[in-house]
mmCIF file with all atom_site columns, C-alpha atoms in Angstrom:
data_model
loop_
_atom_site.group_PDB
_atom_site.id
_atom_site.type_symbol
_atom_site.label_atom_id
_atom_site.label_alt_id
_atom_site.label_comp_id
_atom_site.label_asym_id
_atom_site.label_entity_id
_atom_site.label_seq_id
_atom_site.pdbx_PDB_ins_code
_atom_site.Cartn_x
_atom_site.Cartn_y
_atom_site.Cartn_z
_atom_site.occupancy
_atom_site.B_iso_or_equiv
_atom_site.pdbx_formal_charge
_atom_site.auth_seq_id
_atom_site.auth_comp_id
_atom_site.auth_asym_id
_atom_site.auth_atom_id
_atom_site.pdbx_PDB_model_num
ATOM 1   C CA . UNK A 1 1   ? 23.252 -232.310 -88.733 1.00 54.00 ? 208 UNK A CA 1
ATOM 2   C CA . UNK A 1 2   ? 22.309 -230.552 -85.536 1.00 62.00 ? 209 UNK A CA 1
ATOM 3   C CA . UNK A 1 3   ? 24.067 -231.806 -82.417 1.00 56.00 ? 210 UNK A CA 1
ATOM 4   C CA . UNK A 1 4   ? 21.866 -233.193 -79.662 1.00 60.00 ? 211 UNK A CA 1
ATOM 5   C CA . UNK A 1 5   ? 24.726 -233.379 -77.195 1.00 64.00 ? 212 UNK A CA 1
ATOM 6   C CA . UNK A 1 6   ? 24.401 -230.624 -74.613 1.00 62.00 ? 213 UNK A CA 1
ATOM 7   C CA . UNK A 1 7   ? 28.168 -230.364 -74.228 1.00 71.00 ? 214 UNK A CA 1
ATOM 8   C CA . UNK A 1 8   ? 29.127 -230.495 -77.892 1.00 87.00 ? 215 UNK A CA 1
ATOM 9   C CA . UNK A 1 9   ? 32.167 -228.451 -78.812 1.00 86.00 ? 216 UNK A CA 1
ATOM 10  C CA . UNK A 1 10  ? 30.221 -226.299 -81.264 1.00 88.00 ? 217 UNK A CA 1
ATOM 11  C CA . UNK A 1 11  ? 27.530 -225.486 -78.684 1.00 88.00 ? 218 UNK A CA 1
ATOM 12  C CA . UNK A 1 12  ? 30.100 -224.514 -76.047 1.00 89.00 ? 219 UNK A CA 1
ATOM 13  C CA . UNK A 1 13  ? 32.071 -222.460 -78.578 1.00 92.00 ? 220 UNK A CA 1
ATOM 14  C CA . UNK A 1 14  ? 28.953 -220.575 -79.697 1.00 93.00 ? 221 UNK A CA 1
ATOM 15  C CA . UNK A 1 15  ? 27.938 -219.935 -76.094 1.00 93.00 ? 222 UNK A CA 1
ATOM 16  C CA . UNK A 1 16  ? 31.374 -218.464 -75.443 1.00 95.00 ? 223 UNK A CA 1
ATOM 17  C CA . UNK A 1 17  ? 31.001 -216.237 -78.519 1.00 97.00 ? 224 UNK A CA 1
ATOM 18  C CA . UNK A 1 18  ? 27.615 -214.966 -77.311 1.00 96.00 ? 225 UNK A CA 1
ATOM 19  C CA . UNK A 1 19  ? 29.079 -214.263 -73.884 1.00 96.00 ? 226 UNK A CA 1
ATOM 20  C CA . UNK A 1 20  ? 31.968 -212.347 -75.433 1.00 97.00 ? 227 UNK A CA 1
ATOM 21  C CA . UNK A 1 21  ? 29.496 -210.316 -77.504 1.00 97.00 ? 228 UNK A CA 1
ATOM 22  C CA . UNK A 1 22  ? 27.549 -209.484 -74.345 1.00 96.00 ? 229 UNK A CA 1
ATOM 23  C CA . UNK A 1 23  ? 30.643 -208.332 -72.479 1.00 97.00 ? 230 UNK A CA 1
ATOM 24  C CA . UNK A 1 24  ? 31.819 -206.258 -75.458 1.00 97.00 ? 231 UNK A CA 1
ATOM 25  C CA . UNK A 1 25  ? 28.366 -204.712 -75.799 1.00 96.00 ? 232 UNK A CA 1
ATOM 26  C CA . UNK A 1 26  ? 28.253 -203.843 -72.098 1.00 97.00 ? 233 UNK A CA 1
ATOM 27  C CA . UNK A 1 27  ? 31.751 -202.335 -72.288 1.00 97.00 ? 234 UNK A CA 1
ATOM 28  C CA . UNK A 1 28  ? 30.817 -200.288 -75.355 1.00 97.00 ? 235 UNK A CA 1
ATOM 29  C CA . UNK A 1 29  ? 27.342 -199.135 -74.286 1.00 96.00 ? 236 UNK A CA 1
ATOM 30  C CA . UNK A 1 30  ? 27.216 -199.142 -70.477 1.00 97.00 ? 237 UNK A CA 1
ATOM 31  C CA . UNK A 1 31  ? 29.239 -196.597 -68.502 1.00 97.00 ? 238 UNK A CA 1
ATOM 32  C CA . UNK A 1 32  ? 28.300 -198.295 -65.226 1.00 97.00 ? 239 UNK A CA 1
ATOM 33  C CA . UNK A 1 33  ? 29.767 -201.598 -66.448 1.00 98.00 ? 240 UNK A CA 1
ATOM 34  C CA . UNK A 1 34  ? 33.018 -199.864 -67.410 1.00 98.00 ? 241 UNK A CA 1
ATOM 35  C CA . UNK A 1 35  ? 33.211 -198.177 -64.004 1.00 98.00 ? 242 UNK A CA 1
ATOM 36  C CA . UNK A 1 36  ? 32.523 -201.400 -62.121 1.00 98.00 ? 243 UNK A CA 1
ATOM 37  C CA . UNK A 1 37  ? 35.018 -203.329 -64.234 1.00 98.00 ? 244 UNK A CA 1
ATOM 38  C CA . UNK A 1 38  ? 37.703 -200.726 -63.502 1.00 98.00 ? 245 UNK A CA 1
ATOM 39  C CA . UNK A 1 39  ? 36.845 -201.010 -59.789 1.00 97.00 ? 246 UNK A CA 1
ATOM 40  C CA . UNK A 1 40  ? 37.200 -204.786 -59.956 1.00 98.00 ? 247 UNK A CA 1
ATOM 41  C CA . UNK A 1 41  ? 40.472 -204.528 -61.875 1.00 98.00 ? 248 UNK A CA 1
ATOM 42  C CA . UNK A 1 42  ? 41.815 -202.314 -59.078 1.00 98.00 ? 249 UNK A CA 1
ATOM 43  C CA . UNK A 1 43  ? 40.439 -204.412 -56.220 1.00 98.00 ? 250 UNK A CA 1
ATOM 44  C CA . UNK A 1 44  ? 41.561 -207.838 -57.480 1.00 98.00 ? 251 UNK A CA 1
ATOM 45  C CA . UNK A 1 45  ? 45.326 -207.192 -57.306 1.00 98.00 ? 252 UNK A CA 1
ATOM 46  C CA . UNK A 1 46  ? 44.928 -205.280 -54.047 1.00 97.00 ? 253 UNK A CA 1
ATOM 47  C CA . UNK A 1 47  ? 42.945 -208.136 -52.529 1.00 98.00 ? 254 UNK A CA 1
ATOM 48  C CA . UNK A 1 48  ? 45.527 -210.691 -53.675 1.00 98.00 ? 255 UNK A CA 1
ATOM 49  C CA . UNK A 1 49  ? 48.433 -208.529 -52.445 1.00 97.00 ? 256 UNK A CA 1
ATOM 50  C CA . UNK A 1 50  ? 46.971 -208.384 -48.937 1.00 97.00 ? 257 UNK A CA 1
ATOM 51  C CA . UNK A 1 51  ? 47.329 -212.174 -48.637 1.00 97.00 ? 258 UNK A CA 1
ATOM 52  C CA . UNK A 1 52  ? 44.077 -212.624 -46.760 1.00 98.00 ? 259 UNK A CA 1
ATOM 53  C CA . UNK A 1 53  ? 42.909 -216.061 -45.659 1.00 98.00 ? 260 UNK A CA 1
ATOM 54  C CA . UNK A 1 54  ? 41.933 -218.112 -48.708 1.00 98.00 ? 261 UNK A CA 1
ATOM 55  C CA . UNK A 1 55  ? 38.242 -218.179 -47.866 1.00 98.00 ? 262 UNK A CA 1
ATOM 56  C CA . UNK A 1 56  ? 38.154 -214.377 -47.470 1.00 98.00 ? 263 UNK A CA 1
ATOM 57  C CA . UNK A 1 57  ? 39.949 -213.935 -50.781 1.00 98.00 ? 264 UNK A CA 1
ATOM 58  C CA . UNK A 1 58  ? 37.614 -216.301 -52.619 1.00 98.00 ? 265 UNK A CA 1
ATOM 59  C CA . UNK A 1 59  ? 34.563 -214.619 -51.100 1.00 98.00 ? 266 UNK A CA 1
ATOM 60  C CA . UNK A 1 60  ? 35.725 -211.147 -52.103 1.00 98.00 ? 267 UNK A CA 1
ATOM 61  C CA . UNK A 1 61  ? 36.607 -212.245 -55.637 1.00 98.00 ? 268 UNK A CA 1
ATOM 62  C CA . UNK A 1 62  ? 33.215 -213.956 -55.962 1.00 98.00 ? 269 UNK A CA 1
ATOM 63  C CA . UNK A 1 63  ? 31.444 -210.805 -54.792 1.00 98.00 ? 270 UNK A CA 1
ATOM 64  C CA . UNK A 1 64  ? 33.355 -208.781 -57.385 1.00 98.00 ? 271 UNK A CA 1
ATOM 65  C CA . UNK A 1 65  ? 32.152 -211.198 -60.053 1.00 98.00 ? 272 UNK A CA 1
ATOM 66  C CA . UNK A 1 66  ? 28.633 -210.930 -58.681 1.00 98.00 ? 273 UNK A CA 1
ATOM 67  C CA . UNK A 1 67  ? 28.669 -207.144 -59.115 1.00 98.00 ? 274 UNK A CA 1
ATOM 68  C CA . UNK A 1 68  ? 29.645 -207.530 -62.765 1.00 98.00 ? 275 UNK A CA 1
ATOM 69  C CA . UNK A 1 69  ? 27.056 -210.263 -63.318 1.00 98.00 ? 276 UNK A CA 1
ATOM 70  C CA . UNK A 1 70  ? 24.335 -208.112 -61.755 1.00 98.00 ? 277 UNK A CA 1
ATOM 71  C CA . UNK A 1 71  ? 25.291 -205.201 -64.000 1.00 98.00 ? 278 UNK A CA 1
ATOM 72  C CA . UNK A 1 72  ? 25.171 -207.405 -67.092 1.00 98.00 ? 279 UNK A CA 1
ATOM 73  C CA . UNK A 1 73  ? 21.721 -208.694 -66.110 1.00 98.00 ? 280 UNK A CA 1
ATOM 74  C CA . UNK A 1 74  ? 20.548 -205.151 -65.413 1.00 98.00 ? 281 UNK A CA 1
ATOM 75  C CA . UNK A 1 75  ? 21.803 -203.993 -68.809 1.00 97.00 ? 282 UNK A CA 1
ATOM 76  C CA . UNK A 1 76  ? 19.995 -206.859 -70.504 1.00 97.00 ? 283 UNK A CA 1
ATOM 77  C CA . UNK A 1 77  ? 16.804 -206.102 -68.607 1.00 97.00 ? 284 UNK A CA 1
ATOM 78  C CA . UNK A 1 78  ? 16.979 -202.437 -69.576 1.00 95.00 ? 285 UNK A CA 1
ATOM 79  C CA . UNK A 1 79  ? 17.491 -203.357 -73.238 1.00 95.00 ? 286 UNK A CA 1
ATOM 80  C CA . UNK A 1 80  ? 14.471 -205.664 -73.244 1.00 96.00 ? 287 UNK A CA 1
ATOM 81  C CA . UNK A 1 81  ? 12.298 -203.064 -71.494 1.00 95.00 ? 288 UNK A CA 1
ATOM 82  C CA . UNK A 1 82  ? 13.379 -200.382 -73.981 1.00 93.00 ? 289 UNK A CA 1
ATOM 83  C CA . UNK A 1 83  ? 12.600 -202.703 -76.878 1.00 93.00 ? 290 UNK A CA 1
ATOM 84  C CA . UNK A 1 84  ? 9.206  -203.674 -75.470 1.00 93.00 ? 291 UNK A CA 1
ATOM 85  C CA . UNK A 1 85  ? 7.952  -200.181 -74.791 1.00 87.00 ? 292 UNK A CA 1
ATOM 86  C CA . UNK A 1 86  ? 9.603  -196.971 -75.949 1.00 84.00 ? 293 UNK A CA 1
ATOM 87  C CA . UNK A 1 87  ? 6.894  -195.009 -74.106 1.00 88.00 ? 294 UNK A CA 1
ATOM 88  C CA . UNK A 1 88  ? 7.014  -194.016 -70.449 1.00 89.00 ? 295 UNK A CA 1
ATOM 89  C CA . UNK A 1 89  ? 5.435  -196.882 -68.549 1.00 92.00 ? 296 UNK A CA 1
ATOM 90  C CA . UNK A 1 90  ? 5.123  -197.382 -64.793 1.00 95.00 ? 297 UNK A CA 1
ATOM 91  C CA . UNK A 1 91  ? 5.905  -201.106 -64.991 1.00 94.00 ? 298 UNK A CA 1
ATOM 92  C CA . UNK A 1 92  ? 8.865  -200.527 -67.290 1.00 94.00 ? 299 UNK A CA 1
ATOM 93  C CA . UNK A 1 93  ? 10.213 -197.993 -64.819 1.00 94.00 ? 300 UNK A CA 1
ATOM 94  C CA . UNK A 1 94  ? 9.683  -200.418 -61.958 1.00 96.00 ? 301 UNK A CA 1
ATOM 95  C CA . UNK A 1 95  ? 11.597 -203.153 -63.807 1.00 96.00 ? 302 UNK A CA 1
ATOM 96  C CA . UNK A 1 96  ? 14.497 -200.809 -64.514 1.00 95.00 ? 303 UNK A CA 1
ATOM 97  C CA . UNK A 1 97  ? 14.533 -199.494 -60.945 1.00 97.00 ? 304 UNK A CA 1
ATOM 98  C CA . UNK A 1 98  ? 14.575 -203.019 -59.521 1.00 98.00 ? 305 UNK A CA 1
ATOM 99  C CA . UNK A 1 99  ? 17.487 -203.967 -61.790 1.00 97.00 ? 306 UNK A CA 1
ATOM 100 C CA . UNK A 1 100 ? 19.370 -200.881 -60.688 1.00 97.00 ? 307 UNK A CA 1
ATOM 101 C CA . UNK A 1 101 ? 18.621 -201.660 -57.044 1.00 98.00 ? 308 UNK A CA 1
ATOM 102 C CA . UNK A 1 102 ? 20.009 -205.173 -57.485 1.00 98.00 ? 309 UNK A CA 1
ATOM 103 C CA . UNK A 1 103 ? 23.289 -203.749 -58.776 1.00 98.00 ? 310 UNK A CA 1
ATOM 104 C CA . UNK A 1 104 ? 23.402 -201.218 -55.938 1.00 98.00 ? 311 UNK A CA 1
ATOM 105 C CA . UNK A 1 105 ? 22.789 -203.972 -53.390 1.00 98.00 ? 312 UNK A CA 1
ATOM 106 C CA . UNK A 1 106 ? 25.646 -206.086 -54.760 1.00 98.00 ? 313 UNK A CA 1
ATOM 107 C CA . UNK A 1 107 ? 27.918 -203.032 -54.610 1.00 98.00 ? 314 UNK A CA 1
ATOM 108 C CA . UNK A 1 108 ? 26.944 -202.411 -50.974 1.00 98.00 ? 315 UNK A CA 1
ATOM 109 C CA . UNK A 1 109 ? 27.580 -206.050 -50.095 1.00 98.00 ? 316 UNK A CA 1
ATOM 110 C CA . UNK A 1 110 ? 30.962 -205.972 -51.830 1.00 98.00 ? 317 UNK A CA 1
ATOM 111 C CA . UNK A 1 111 ? 31.920 -202.676 -50.185 1.00 98.00 ? 318 UNK A CA 1
ATOM 112 C CA . UNK A 1 112 ? 30.910 -203.816 -46.705 1.00 98.00 ? 319 UNK A CA 1
ATOM 113 C CA . UNK A 1 113 ? 32.573 -207.196 -47.121 1.00 98.00 ? 320 UNK A CA 1
ATOM 114 C CA . UNK A 1 114 ? 35.757 -205.690 -48.516 1.00 98.00 ? 321 UNK A CA 1
ATOM 115 C CA . UNK A 1 115 ? 36.012 -203.157 -45.696 1.00 97.00 ? 322 UNK A CA 1
ATOM 116 C CA . UNK A 1 116 ? 35.339 -205.860 -43.098 1.00 98.00 ? 323 UNK A CA 1
ATOM 117 C CA . UNK A 1 117 ? 37.620 -208.560 -44.501 1.00 98.00 ? 324 UNK A CA 1
ATOM 118 C CA . UNK A 1 118 ? 40.376 -206.612 -46.268 1.00 98.00 ? 325 UNK A CA 1
ATOM 119 C CA . UNK A 1 119 ? 40.188 -203.234 -44.584 1.00 97.00 ? 326 UNK A CA 1
ATOM 120 C CA . UNK A 1 120 ? 42.099 -204.202 -41.418 1.00 96.00 ? 327 UNK A CA 1
ATOM 121 C CA . UNK A 1 121 ? 44.861 -205.879 -43.439 1.00 96.00 ? 328 UNK A CA 1
ATOM 122 C CA . UNK A 1 122 ? 45.164 -202.826 -45.680 1.00 96.00 ? 329 UNK A CA 1
ATOM 123 C CA . UNK A 1 123 ? 45.263 -200.543 -42.642 1.00 96.00 ? 330 UNK A CA 1
ATOM 124 C CA . UNK A 1 124 ? 48.103 -202.615 -41.147 1.00 95.00 ? 331 UNK A CA 1
ATOM 125 C CA . UNK A 1 125 ? 50.054 -202.306 -44.400 1.00 94.00 ? 332 UNK A CA 1
ATOM 126 C CA . UNK A 1 126 ? 49.532 -198.543 -44.493 1.00 94.00 ? 333 UNK A CA 1
ATOM 127 C CA . UNK A 1 127 ? 50.586 -197.811 -40.883 1.00 94.00 ? 334 UNK A CA 1
ATOM 128 C CA . UNK A 1 128 ? 53.613 -200.058 -41.041 1.00 85.00 ? 335 UNK A CA 1
#
């Protein structure tokens, strides 16, 4: 019998499995995702070590997650475009370029925010 409950255990478990498959696929097939994940894995402990105000820390961690989410969406978009049209197509190129631009924008926002919020604290630690 199919569950009609939106929060059934089976539904949540399957959703988690699909998410895991997506992350594994991105790790396996997308160099940009691997690079951004390594960046996040370096920045998270550094951000926590600096003991910034809680709101700054939460904002920076959220922006790191946003970069990864944007990359996952971009990878999915590229896969759908490649499946839909293997030929060179202006609209397909536009879709891929816009996805790439979204990732780049999130990286710029993260970089600017990290330098603004964490940069001074890191500088103080380095010149100590």
